[in-house]
Coordinates of C-alpha atoms in Angstrom, one line a residue:
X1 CA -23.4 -21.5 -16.0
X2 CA -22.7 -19.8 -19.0
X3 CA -18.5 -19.9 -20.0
X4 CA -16.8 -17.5 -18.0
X5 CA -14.5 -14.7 -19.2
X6 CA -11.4 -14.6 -17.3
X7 CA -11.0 -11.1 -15.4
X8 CA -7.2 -9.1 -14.2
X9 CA -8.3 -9.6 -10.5
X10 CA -8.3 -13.4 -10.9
X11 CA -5.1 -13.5 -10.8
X12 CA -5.0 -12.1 -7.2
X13 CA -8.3 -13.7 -5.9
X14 CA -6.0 -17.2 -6.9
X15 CA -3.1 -15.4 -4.6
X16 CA -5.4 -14.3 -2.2
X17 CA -6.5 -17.5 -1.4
X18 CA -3.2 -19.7 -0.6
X19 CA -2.5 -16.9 1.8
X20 CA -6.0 -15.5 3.7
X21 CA -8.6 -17.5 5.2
X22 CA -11.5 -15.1 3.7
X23 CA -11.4 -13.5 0.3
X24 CA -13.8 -10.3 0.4
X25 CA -14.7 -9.2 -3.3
X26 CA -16.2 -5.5 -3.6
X27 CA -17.2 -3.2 -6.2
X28 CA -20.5 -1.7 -7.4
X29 CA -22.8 -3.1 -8.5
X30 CA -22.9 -5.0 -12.0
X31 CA -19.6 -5.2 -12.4
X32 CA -19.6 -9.3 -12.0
X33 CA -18.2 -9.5 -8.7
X34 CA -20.7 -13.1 -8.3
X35 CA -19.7 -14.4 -11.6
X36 CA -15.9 -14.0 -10.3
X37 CA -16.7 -15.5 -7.0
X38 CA -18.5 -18.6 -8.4
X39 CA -15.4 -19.0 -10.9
X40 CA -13.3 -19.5 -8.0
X41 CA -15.3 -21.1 -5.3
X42 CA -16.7 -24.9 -4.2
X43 CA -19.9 -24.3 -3.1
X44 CA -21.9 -21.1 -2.5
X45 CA -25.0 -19.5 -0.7
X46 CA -26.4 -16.1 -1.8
X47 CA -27.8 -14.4 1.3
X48 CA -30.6 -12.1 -0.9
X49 CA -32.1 -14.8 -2.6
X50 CA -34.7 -15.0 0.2
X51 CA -35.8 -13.6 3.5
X52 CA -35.7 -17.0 5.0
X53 CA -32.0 -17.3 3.8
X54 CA -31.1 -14.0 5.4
X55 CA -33.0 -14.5 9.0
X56 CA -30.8 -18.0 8.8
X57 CA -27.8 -16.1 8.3
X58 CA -28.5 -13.6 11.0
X59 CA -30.0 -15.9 14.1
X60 CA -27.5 -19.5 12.6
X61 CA -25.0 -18.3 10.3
X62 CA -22.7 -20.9 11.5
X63 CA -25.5 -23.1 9.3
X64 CA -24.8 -21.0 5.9
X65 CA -21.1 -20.7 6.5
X66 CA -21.5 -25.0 6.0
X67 CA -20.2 -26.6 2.7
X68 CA -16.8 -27.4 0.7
X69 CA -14.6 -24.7 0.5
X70 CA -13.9 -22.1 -1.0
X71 CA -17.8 -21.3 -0.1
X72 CA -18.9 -18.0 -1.5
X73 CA -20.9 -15.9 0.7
X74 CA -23.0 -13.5 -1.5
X75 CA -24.0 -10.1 -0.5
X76 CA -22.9 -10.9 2.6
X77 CA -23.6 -7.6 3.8
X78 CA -27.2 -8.0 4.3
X79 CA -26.4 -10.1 7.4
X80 CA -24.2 -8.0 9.1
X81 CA -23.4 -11.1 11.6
X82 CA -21.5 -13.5 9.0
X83 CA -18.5 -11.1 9.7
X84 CA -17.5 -12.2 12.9
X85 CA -18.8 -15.3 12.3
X86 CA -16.6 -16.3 9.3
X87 CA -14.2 -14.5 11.2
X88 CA -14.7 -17.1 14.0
X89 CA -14.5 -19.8 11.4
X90 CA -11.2 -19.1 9.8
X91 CA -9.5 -19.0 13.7
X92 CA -10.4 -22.9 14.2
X93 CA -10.0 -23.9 10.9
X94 CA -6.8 -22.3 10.7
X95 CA -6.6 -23.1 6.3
X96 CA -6.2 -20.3 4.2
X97 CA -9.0 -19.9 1.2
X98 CA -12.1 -21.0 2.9
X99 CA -14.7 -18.3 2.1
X100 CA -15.2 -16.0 -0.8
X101 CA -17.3 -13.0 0.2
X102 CA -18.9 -10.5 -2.1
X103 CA -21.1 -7.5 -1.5
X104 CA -21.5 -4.1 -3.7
X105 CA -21.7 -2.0 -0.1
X106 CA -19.0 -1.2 2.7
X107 CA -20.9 -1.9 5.8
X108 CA -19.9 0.6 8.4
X109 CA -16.8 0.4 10.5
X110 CA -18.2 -0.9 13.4
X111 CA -19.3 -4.4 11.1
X112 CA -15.5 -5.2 9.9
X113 CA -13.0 -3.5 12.2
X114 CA -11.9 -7.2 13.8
X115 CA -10.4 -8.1 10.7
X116 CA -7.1 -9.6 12.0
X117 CA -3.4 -10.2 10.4
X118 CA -4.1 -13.0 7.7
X119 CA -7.9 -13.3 8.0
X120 CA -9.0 -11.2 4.8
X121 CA -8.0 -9.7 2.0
X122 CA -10.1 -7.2 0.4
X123 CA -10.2 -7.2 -3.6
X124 CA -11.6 -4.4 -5.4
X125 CA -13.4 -6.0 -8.7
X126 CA -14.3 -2.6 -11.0
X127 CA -16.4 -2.4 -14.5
X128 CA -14.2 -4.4 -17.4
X129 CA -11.1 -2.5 -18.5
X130 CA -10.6 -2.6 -22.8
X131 CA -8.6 -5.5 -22.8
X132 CA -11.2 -8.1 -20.6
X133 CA -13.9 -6.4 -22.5
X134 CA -11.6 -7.3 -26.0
X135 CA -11.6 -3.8 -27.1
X136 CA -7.4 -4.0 -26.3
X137 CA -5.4 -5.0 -29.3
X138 CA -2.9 -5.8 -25.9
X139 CA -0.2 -5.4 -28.4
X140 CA 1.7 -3.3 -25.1
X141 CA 1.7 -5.3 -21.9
X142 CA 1.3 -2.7 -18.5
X143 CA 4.2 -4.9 -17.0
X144 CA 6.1 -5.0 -19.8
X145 CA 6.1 -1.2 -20.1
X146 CA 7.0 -0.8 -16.6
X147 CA 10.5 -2.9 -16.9
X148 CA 11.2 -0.6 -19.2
X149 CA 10.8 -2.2 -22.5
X150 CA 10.7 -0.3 -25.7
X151 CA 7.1 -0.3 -27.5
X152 CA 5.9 -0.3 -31.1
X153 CA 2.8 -1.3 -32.3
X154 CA -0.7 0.1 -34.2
X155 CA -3.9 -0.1 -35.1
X156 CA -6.8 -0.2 -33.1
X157 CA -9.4 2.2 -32.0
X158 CA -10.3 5.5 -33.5
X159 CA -11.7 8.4 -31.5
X160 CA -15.0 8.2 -32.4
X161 CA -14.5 4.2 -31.5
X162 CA -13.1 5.6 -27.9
X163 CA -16.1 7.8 -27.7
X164 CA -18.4 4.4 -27.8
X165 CA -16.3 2.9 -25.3
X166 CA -16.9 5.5 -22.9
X167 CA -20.5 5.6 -23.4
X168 CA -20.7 1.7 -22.5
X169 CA -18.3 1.5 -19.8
X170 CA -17.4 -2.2 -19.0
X171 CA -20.3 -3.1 -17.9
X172 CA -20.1 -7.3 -18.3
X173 CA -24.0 -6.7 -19.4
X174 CA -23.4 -4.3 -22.1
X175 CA -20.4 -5.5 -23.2
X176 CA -22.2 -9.5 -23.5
X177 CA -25.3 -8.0 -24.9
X178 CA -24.3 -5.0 -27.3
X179 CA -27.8 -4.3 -28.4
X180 CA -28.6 -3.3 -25.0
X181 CA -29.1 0.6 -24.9
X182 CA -26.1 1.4 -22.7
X183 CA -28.0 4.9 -22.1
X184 CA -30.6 3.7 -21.1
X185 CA -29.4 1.0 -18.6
X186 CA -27.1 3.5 -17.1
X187 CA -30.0 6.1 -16.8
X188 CA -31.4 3.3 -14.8
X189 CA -28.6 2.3 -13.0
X190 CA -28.4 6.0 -11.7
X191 CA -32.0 6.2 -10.7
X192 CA -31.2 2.8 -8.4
X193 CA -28.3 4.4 -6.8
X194 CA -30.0 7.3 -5.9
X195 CA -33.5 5.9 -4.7
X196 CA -32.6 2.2 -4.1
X197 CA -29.0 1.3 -3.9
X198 CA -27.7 3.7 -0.9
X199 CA -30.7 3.1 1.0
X200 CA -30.2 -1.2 1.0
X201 CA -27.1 0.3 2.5
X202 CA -28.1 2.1 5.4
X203 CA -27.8 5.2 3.8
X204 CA -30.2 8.2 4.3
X205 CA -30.1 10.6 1.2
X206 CA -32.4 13.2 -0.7
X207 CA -33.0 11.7 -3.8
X208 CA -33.7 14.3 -5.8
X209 CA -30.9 15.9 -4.4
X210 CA -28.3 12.8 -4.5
X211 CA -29.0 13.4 -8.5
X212 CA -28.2 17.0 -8.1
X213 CA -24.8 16.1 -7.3
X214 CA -24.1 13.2 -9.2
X215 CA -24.5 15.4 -12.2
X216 CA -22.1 18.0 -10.5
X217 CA -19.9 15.2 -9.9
X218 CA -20.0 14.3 -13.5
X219 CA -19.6 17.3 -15.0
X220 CA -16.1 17.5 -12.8
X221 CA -14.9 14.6 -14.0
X222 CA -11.1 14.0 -13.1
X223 CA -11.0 17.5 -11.4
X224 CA -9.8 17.8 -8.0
X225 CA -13.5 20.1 -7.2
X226 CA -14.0 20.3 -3.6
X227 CA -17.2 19.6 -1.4
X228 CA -17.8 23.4 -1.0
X229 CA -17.9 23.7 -5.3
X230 CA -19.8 20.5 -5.9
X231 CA -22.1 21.3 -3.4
X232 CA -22.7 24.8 -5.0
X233 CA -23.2 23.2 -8.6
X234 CA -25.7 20.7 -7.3
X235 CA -28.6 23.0 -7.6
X236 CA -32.6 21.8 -7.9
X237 CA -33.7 24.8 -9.9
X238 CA -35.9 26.0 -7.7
X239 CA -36.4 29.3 -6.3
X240 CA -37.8 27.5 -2.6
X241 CA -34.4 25.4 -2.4
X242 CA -31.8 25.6 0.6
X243 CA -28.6 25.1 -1.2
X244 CA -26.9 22.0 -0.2
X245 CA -23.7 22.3 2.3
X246 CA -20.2 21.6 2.1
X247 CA -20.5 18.7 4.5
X248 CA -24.3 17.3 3.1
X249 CA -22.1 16.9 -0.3
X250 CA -19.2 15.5 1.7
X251 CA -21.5 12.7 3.6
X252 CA -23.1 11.9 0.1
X253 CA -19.6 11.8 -1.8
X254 CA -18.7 9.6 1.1
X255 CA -21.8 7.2 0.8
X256 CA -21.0 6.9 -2.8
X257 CA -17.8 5.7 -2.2
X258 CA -18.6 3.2 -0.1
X259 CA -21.2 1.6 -2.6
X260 CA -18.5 1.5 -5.5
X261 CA -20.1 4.5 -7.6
X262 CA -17.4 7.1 -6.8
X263 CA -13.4 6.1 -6.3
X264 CA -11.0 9.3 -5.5
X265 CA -7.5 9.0 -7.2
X266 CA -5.4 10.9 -4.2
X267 CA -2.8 12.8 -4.3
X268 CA 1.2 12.1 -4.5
X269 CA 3.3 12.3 -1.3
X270 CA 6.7 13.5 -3.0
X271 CA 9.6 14.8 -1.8
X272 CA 10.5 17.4 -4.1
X273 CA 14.1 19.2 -4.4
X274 CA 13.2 22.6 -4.0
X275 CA 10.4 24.3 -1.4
X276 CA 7.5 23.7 -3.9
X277 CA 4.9 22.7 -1.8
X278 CA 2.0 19.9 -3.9
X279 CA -1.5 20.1 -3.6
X280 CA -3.2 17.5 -1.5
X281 CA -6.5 17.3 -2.8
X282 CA -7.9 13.8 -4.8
X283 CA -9.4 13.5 -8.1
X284 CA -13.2 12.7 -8.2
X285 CA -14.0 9.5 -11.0
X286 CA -16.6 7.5 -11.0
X287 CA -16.0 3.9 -11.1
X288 CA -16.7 3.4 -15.0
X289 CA -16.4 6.9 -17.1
X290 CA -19.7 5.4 -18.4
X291 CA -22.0 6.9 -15.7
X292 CA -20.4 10.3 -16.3
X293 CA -21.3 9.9 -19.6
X294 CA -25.2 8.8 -18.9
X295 CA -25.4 11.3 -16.0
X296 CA -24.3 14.5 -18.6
X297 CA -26.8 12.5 -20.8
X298 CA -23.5 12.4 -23.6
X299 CA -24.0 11.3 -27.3
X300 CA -21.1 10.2 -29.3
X301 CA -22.0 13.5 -31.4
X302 CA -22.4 15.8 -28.3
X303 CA -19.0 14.4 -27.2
X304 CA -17.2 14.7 -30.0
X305 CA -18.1 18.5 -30.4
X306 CA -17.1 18.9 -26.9
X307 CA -13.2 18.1 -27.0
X308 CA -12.7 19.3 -23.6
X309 CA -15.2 17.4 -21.5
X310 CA -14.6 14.5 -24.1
X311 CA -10.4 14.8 -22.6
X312 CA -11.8 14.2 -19.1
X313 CA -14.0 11.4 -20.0
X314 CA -10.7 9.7 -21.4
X315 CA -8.3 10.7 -18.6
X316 CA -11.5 8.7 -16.3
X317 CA -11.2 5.9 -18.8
X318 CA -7.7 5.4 -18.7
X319 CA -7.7 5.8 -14.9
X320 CA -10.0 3.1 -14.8
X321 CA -7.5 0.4 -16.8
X322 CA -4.6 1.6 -15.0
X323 CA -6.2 1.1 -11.5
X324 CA -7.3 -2.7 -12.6
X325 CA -4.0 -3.1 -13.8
X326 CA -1.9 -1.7 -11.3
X327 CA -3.8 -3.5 -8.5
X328 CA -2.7 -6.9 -10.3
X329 CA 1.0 -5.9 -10.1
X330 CA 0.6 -4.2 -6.3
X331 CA 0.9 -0.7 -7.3
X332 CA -1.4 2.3 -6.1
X333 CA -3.1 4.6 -8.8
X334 CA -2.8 8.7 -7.4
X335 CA -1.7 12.1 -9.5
X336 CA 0.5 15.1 -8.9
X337 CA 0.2 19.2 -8.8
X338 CA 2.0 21.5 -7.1
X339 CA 1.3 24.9 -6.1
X340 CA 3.0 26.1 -9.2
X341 CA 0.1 24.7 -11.5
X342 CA 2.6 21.4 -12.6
X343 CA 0.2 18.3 -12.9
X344 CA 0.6 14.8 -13.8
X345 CA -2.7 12.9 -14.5
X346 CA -1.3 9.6 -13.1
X347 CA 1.6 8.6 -10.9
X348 CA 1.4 4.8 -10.0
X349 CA 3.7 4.0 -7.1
X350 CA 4.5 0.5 -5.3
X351 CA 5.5 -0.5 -2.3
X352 CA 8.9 -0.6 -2.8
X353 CA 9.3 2.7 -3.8
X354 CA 9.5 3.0 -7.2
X355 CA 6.9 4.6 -9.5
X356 CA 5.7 5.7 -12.9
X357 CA 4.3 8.7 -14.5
X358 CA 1.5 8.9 -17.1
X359 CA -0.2 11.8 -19.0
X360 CA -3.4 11.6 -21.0
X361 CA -4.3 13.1 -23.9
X362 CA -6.5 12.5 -26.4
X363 CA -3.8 13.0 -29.4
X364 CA -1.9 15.4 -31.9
X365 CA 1.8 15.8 -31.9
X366 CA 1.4 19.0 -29.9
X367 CA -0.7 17.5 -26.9
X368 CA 1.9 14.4 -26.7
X369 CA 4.8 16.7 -26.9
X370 CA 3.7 19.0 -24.2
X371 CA 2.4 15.8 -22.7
X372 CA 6.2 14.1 -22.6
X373 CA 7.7 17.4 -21.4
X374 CA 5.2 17.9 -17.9
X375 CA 6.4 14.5 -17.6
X376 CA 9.9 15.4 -17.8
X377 CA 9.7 18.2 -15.4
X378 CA 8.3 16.1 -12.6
X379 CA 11.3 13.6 -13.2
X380 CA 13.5 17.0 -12.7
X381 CA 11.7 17.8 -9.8
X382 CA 12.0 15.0 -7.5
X383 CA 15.1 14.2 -4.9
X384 CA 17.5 12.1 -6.4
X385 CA 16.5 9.0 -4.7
X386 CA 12.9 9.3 -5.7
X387 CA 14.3 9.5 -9.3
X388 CA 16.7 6.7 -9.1
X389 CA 13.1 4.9 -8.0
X390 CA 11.5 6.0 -11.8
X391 CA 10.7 2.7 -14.0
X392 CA 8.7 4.5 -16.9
X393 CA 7.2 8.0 -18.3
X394 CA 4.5 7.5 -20.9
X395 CA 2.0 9.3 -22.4
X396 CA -1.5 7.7 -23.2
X397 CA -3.5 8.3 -26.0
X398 CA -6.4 7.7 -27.7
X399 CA -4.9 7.3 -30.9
X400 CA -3.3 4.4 -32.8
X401 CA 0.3 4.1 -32.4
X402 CA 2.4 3.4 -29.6
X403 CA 5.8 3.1 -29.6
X404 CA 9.5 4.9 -27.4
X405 CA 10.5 8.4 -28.4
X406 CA 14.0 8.9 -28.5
X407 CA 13.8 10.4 -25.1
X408 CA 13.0 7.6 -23.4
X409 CA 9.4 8.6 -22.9
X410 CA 6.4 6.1 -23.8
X411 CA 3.4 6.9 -26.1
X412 CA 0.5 4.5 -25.4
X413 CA -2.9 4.1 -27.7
X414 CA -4.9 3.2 -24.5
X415 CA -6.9 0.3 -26.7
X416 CA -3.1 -1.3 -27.4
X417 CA -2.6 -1.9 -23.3
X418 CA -3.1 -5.0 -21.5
X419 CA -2.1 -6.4 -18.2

């Protein structure tokens, strides 16, 4: 096996197993979730390598779950009965970190629901952030800025750099292989979700119109657009065509999520001093900005003469890292608006309460100025215990100098951050 590039989530795949008896890796498709689970595993068995191997699986999987553990199980979904049966297997062995599972589809409900307290852990293993893809200078570490250290560092990438980075995503193939046409792979990749992909899952969908929508998707990128607009923009072109429904778009935005292609970023639950009442509805990113980018068919030169859809193509980027590094540190990635029109891109909050505001922009003194004071205002907003909770404002960009303002608030080149 080739040498293997460390990723954030090893870190709580190594956790994972010295507490859970089963390690379940997802993610879509491509994003290395194998290459992870062979890093960390004894032996291993992939159940599509052959139809013998998946009938085994199905009518004897007591046979495949055999060998020194950790054992990976991969795409373990195509035999729906290793669930329970692993499940089985971690109640009389009673040892945590005996099976590492990995699969680019959510089987439905019904497959998983007997979990149980201490059997698995889920890990969610997304496209290469800029700093495991070593397009982070990681001169500004994510924890670091949360305990509330003061920043300074430059260099790094330019816009036009950033553009590029969007375009390839963090793909592990297109990020080994750079003279791989990333628009063409992700073209690709696209055409297997829609025709190939949901189906191996048990989906039913409309190709044709499955595409209709991911370009409607795409084109609200880190928007909170719901079913009833997305469904209205995901038009064939022909005169004969019903229009898709409100709930056709919802099942398909649904089926997307559970193969990894689609993640929302939900809203905030805040309690807020006055009667000013926030919005409840998620942002819509795909997993990697990158299919966005191939589904709008973007160019660096299209994008770059398009400063607006080029700002939500970042904010999907930057959501991106701070989800991969925010999951290492236990911390969930949402965003804020009230009814008033305030929004925050990013709010990551933990378990213990407190939480952290980011905006994103792509630069100027003007945009990070206006940037610092939305942030402000939500600090004002809040009760006084939720403030007392704040660990960090910051404002990333996607220009090349971080360092503190002399308010207190954070500006962050998003190629300078690192776990």
């Amino acid at each position: 096996m080739s040498q293997y590039h460390g990723r954030v989530a090893d870190q709580i795949v190594t956790r994972a197993l010295t507490t859970f008896g089963a390690v379940v890796i997802e993610g879509p498709r491509g994003s290395g979730k194998t290459t992870t689970g062979l890093a960390h595993s004894a032996s291993f068995v992939r159940v599509d390598s052959s139809p013998a191997i998946r009938t085994m699986a199905e009518a004897a999987p007591e046979v495949v779950l055999m060998g020194e553990t950790p054992r990976l199980i991969d795409e373990w979904q195509f035999a729906p009965a290793l669930w329970n049966a692993v499940r089985h297997t971690v109640d009389e062995r009673r040892t945590a970190g005996q099976f590492i599972l990995t699969g680019s589809a959510t089987p439905a409900d019904d497959v998983t629901h007997h979990s149980g307290a201490g059997r698995f852990r889920r890990i969610i293993l997304r496209p290469m952030s800029l700093a495991e893809s070593g397009d982070s200078t990681g001169a500004v570490s994510f924890v670091e800025l949360l305990a509330g250290s003061k920043i300074a560092a430059m260099g790094g990438a330019t816009v036009p750099e950033y553009v590029r980075l969007i375009i390839r995503g963090g793909w592990p193939a297109l990020v080994a292989e750079p003279e791989r046409s990333p628009s063409e792979y992700l073209r690709s990749y696209l055409a297997d979700v829609t025709r190939v992909d949901l189906a191996l899952a048990g989906h039913r969908v409309d190709p044709a119109r499955m595409g209709a929508l991911l370009y409607a998707i795409a084109r609200n990128t880190a928007t909170e657009a719901p079913a009833a607009r997305l469904a209205g923009e995901a038009e064939l072109g022909s005169v004969d065509d019903v229009a898709m429904s409100a709930q056709t778009a919802r099942k398909y935005l649904d089926a997307l999520t559970r193969i990894h292609v689609l993640e929302e970023q939900p809203a905030w639950a805040v309690h807020l001093r006055s009667a000013i009442r926030t919005r409840v509805s998620p942002k819509w990113h795909f997993v990697d900005p990158s299919l966005a980018a191939a589904a709008l068919g973007g160019t660096t030169e299209t994008l770059l003469a398009d400063p607006q859809t080029l700002g939500f193509l970042f904010e999907s980027l930057t959501v991106r890292d701070l989800r991969i590094y925010a999951d290492a540190v236990g911390g969930l990635v949402t965003h804020y608006r009230d009814e008033k029109g305030h929004e925050v891109d990013v709010v990551v909050e933990f378990p213990d309460g407190r939480w952290a505001a980011f905006e994103v922009k792509l630069g100027g003194e003007a945009a990070v100025d206006a940037g610092a004071a939305a942030l402000q205002a939500l600090a004002a907003k809040v009760t006084d215990q939720r403030r007392e909770r704040l660990i960090s404002l910051s404002v990333i960009t996607a220009g090349n100098l971080s360092y503190t303002r002399p308010d207190g608030v954070n500006v962050v080149a998003l190629g300078h951050l690192a776990p």
